[in-house]
Tab-separated table of C-alpha atoms in Angstrom:
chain	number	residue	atom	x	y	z
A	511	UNK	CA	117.248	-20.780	38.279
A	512	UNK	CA	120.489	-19.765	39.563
A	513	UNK	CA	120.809	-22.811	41.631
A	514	UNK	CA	120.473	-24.491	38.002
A	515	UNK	CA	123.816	-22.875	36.917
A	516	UNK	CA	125.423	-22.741	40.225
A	517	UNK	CA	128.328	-24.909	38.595
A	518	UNK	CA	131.562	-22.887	37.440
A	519	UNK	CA	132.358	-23.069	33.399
A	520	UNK	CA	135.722	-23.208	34.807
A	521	UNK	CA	134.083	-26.670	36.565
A	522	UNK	CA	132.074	-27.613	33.495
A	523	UNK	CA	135.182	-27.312	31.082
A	524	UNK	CA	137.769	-28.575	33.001
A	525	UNK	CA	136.523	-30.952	35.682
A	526	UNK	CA	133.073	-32.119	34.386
A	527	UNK	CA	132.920	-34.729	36.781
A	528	UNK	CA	132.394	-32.240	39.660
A	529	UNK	CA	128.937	-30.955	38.345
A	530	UNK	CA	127.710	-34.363	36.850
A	531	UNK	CA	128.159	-35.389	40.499
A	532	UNK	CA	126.882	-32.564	42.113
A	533	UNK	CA	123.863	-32.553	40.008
A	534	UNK	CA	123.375	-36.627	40.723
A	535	UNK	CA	123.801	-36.097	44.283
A	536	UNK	CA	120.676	-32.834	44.161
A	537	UNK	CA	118.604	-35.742	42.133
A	538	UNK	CA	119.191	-38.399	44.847
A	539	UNK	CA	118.195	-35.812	47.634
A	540	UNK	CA	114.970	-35.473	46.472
A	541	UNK	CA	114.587	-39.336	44.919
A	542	UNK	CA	115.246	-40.135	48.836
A	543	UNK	CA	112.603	-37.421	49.786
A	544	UNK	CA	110.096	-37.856	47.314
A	545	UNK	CA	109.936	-41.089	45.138
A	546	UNK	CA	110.075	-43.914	47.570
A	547	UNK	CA	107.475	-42.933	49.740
A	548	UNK	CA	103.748	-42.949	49.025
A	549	UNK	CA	101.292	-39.943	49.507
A	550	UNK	CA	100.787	-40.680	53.324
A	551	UNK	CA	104.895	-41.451	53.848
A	552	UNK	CA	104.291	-45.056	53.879
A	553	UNK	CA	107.368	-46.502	52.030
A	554	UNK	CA	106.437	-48.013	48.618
A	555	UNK	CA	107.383	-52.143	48.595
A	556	UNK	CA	107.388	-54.496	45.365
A	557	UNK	CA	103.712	-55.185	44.440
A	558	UNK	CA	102.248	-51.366	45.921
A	559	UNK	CA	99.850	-49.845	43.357
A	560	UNK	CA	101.024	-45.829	42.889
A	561	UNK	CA	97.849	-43.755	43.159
A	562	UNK	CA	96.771	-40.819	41.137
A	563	UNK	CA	97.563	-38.789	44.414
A	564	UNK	CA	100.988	-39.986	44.579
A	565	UNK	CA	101.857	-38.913	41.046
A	566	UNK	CA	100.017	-35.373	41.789
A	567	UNK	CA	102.244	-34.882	44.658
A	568	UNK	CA	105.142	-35.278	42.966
A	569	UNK	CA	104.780	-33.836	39.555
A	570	UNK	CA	106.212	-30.394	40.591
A	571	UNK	CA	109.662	-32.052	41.699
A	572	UNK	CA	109.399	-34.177	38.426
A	573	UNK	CA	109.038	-30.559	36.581
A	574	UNK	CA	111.782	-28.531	38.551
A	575	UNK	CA	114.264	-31.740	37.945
A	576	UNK	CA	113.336	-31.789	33.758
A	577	UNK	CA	114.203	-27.619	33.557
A	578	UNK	CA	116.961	-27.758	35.412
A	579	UNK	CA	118.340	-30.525	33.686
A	580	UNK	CA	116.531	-28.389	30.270
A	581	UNK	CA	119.068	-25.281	31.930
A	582	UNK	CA	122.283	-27.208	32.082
A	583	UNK	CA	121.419	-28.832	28.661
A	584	UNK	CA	121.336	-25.509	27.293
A	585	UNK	CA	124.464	-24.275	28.984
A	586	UNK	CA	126.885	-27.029	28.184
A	587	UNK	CA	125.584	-26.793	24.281
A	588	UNK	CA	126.008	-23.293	24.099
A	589	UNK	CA	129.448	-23.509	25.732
A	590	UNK	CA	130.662	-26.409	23.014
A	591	UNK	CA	129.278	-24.490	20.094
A	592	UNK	CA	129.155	-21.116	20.839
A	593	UNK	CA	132.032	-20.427	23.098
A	594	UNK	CA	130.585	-18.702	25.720
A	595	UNK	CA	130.617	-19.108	29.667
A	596	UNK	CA	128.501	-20.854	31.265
A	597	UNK	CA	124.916	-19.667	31.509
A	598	UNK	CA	122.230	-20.576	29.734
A	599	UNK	CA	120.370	-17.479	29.586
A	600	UNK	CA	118.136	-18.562	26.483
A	601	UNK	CA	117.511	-21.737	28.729
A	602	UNK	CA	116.316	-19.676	30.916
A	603	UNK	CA	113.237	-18.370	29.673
A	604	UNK	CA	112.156	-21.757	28.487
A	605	UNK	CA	112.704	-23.561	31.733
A	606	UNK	CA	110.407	-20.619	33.538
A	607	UNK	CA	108.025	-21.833	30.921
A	608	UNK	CA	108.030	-25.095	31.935
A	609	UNK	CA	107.459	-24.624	35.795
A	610	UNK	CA	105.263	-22.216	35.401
């Protein structure tokens, strides 16, 4: 979870860019290592039918990628309304739900 929030409020406030980007470029990492190959590593072409297996295999970076993104969520909206650093503590809990 702490990889989640690993971007500075001072970053988030000032310089969003910096996390949207480092954030995108964590996504493409695993899009690269996961999405556009199928179960066996065989890269998927136009036309490929996805198996069941494929979709298995993947769901628990599809999971980790919807809390995280659930985490910073949280922490930018509770910065903008609530003033406080960055940190989504109550997003948190929920995203351990998710994964879990």
């Amino acid at each position: 979870m702490k990889k989640w929030r690993s971007c500075s409020s001072e970053n988030l406030n000032s310089k969003p860019r910096i996390c949207a980007e480092k954030w995108a470029r964590e996504s493409f990492k695993d899009a690269l290592s996961y999405a556009y190959e199928n179960e066996n590593g065989r890269e998927i072409v136009d036309g490929d039918v996805l198996t069941e297996a494929y979709f298995l295999s993947r769901l628990g970076v599809v999971r980790q990628q919807l809390a995280a993104g659930g985490v910073r969520l949280a922490a930018a909206l509770e910065d903008i309304f609530q003033g406080q650093q960055y940190g989504a503590n109550n997003g948190v809990a929920l995203a351990q739900r998710l994964i879990a």
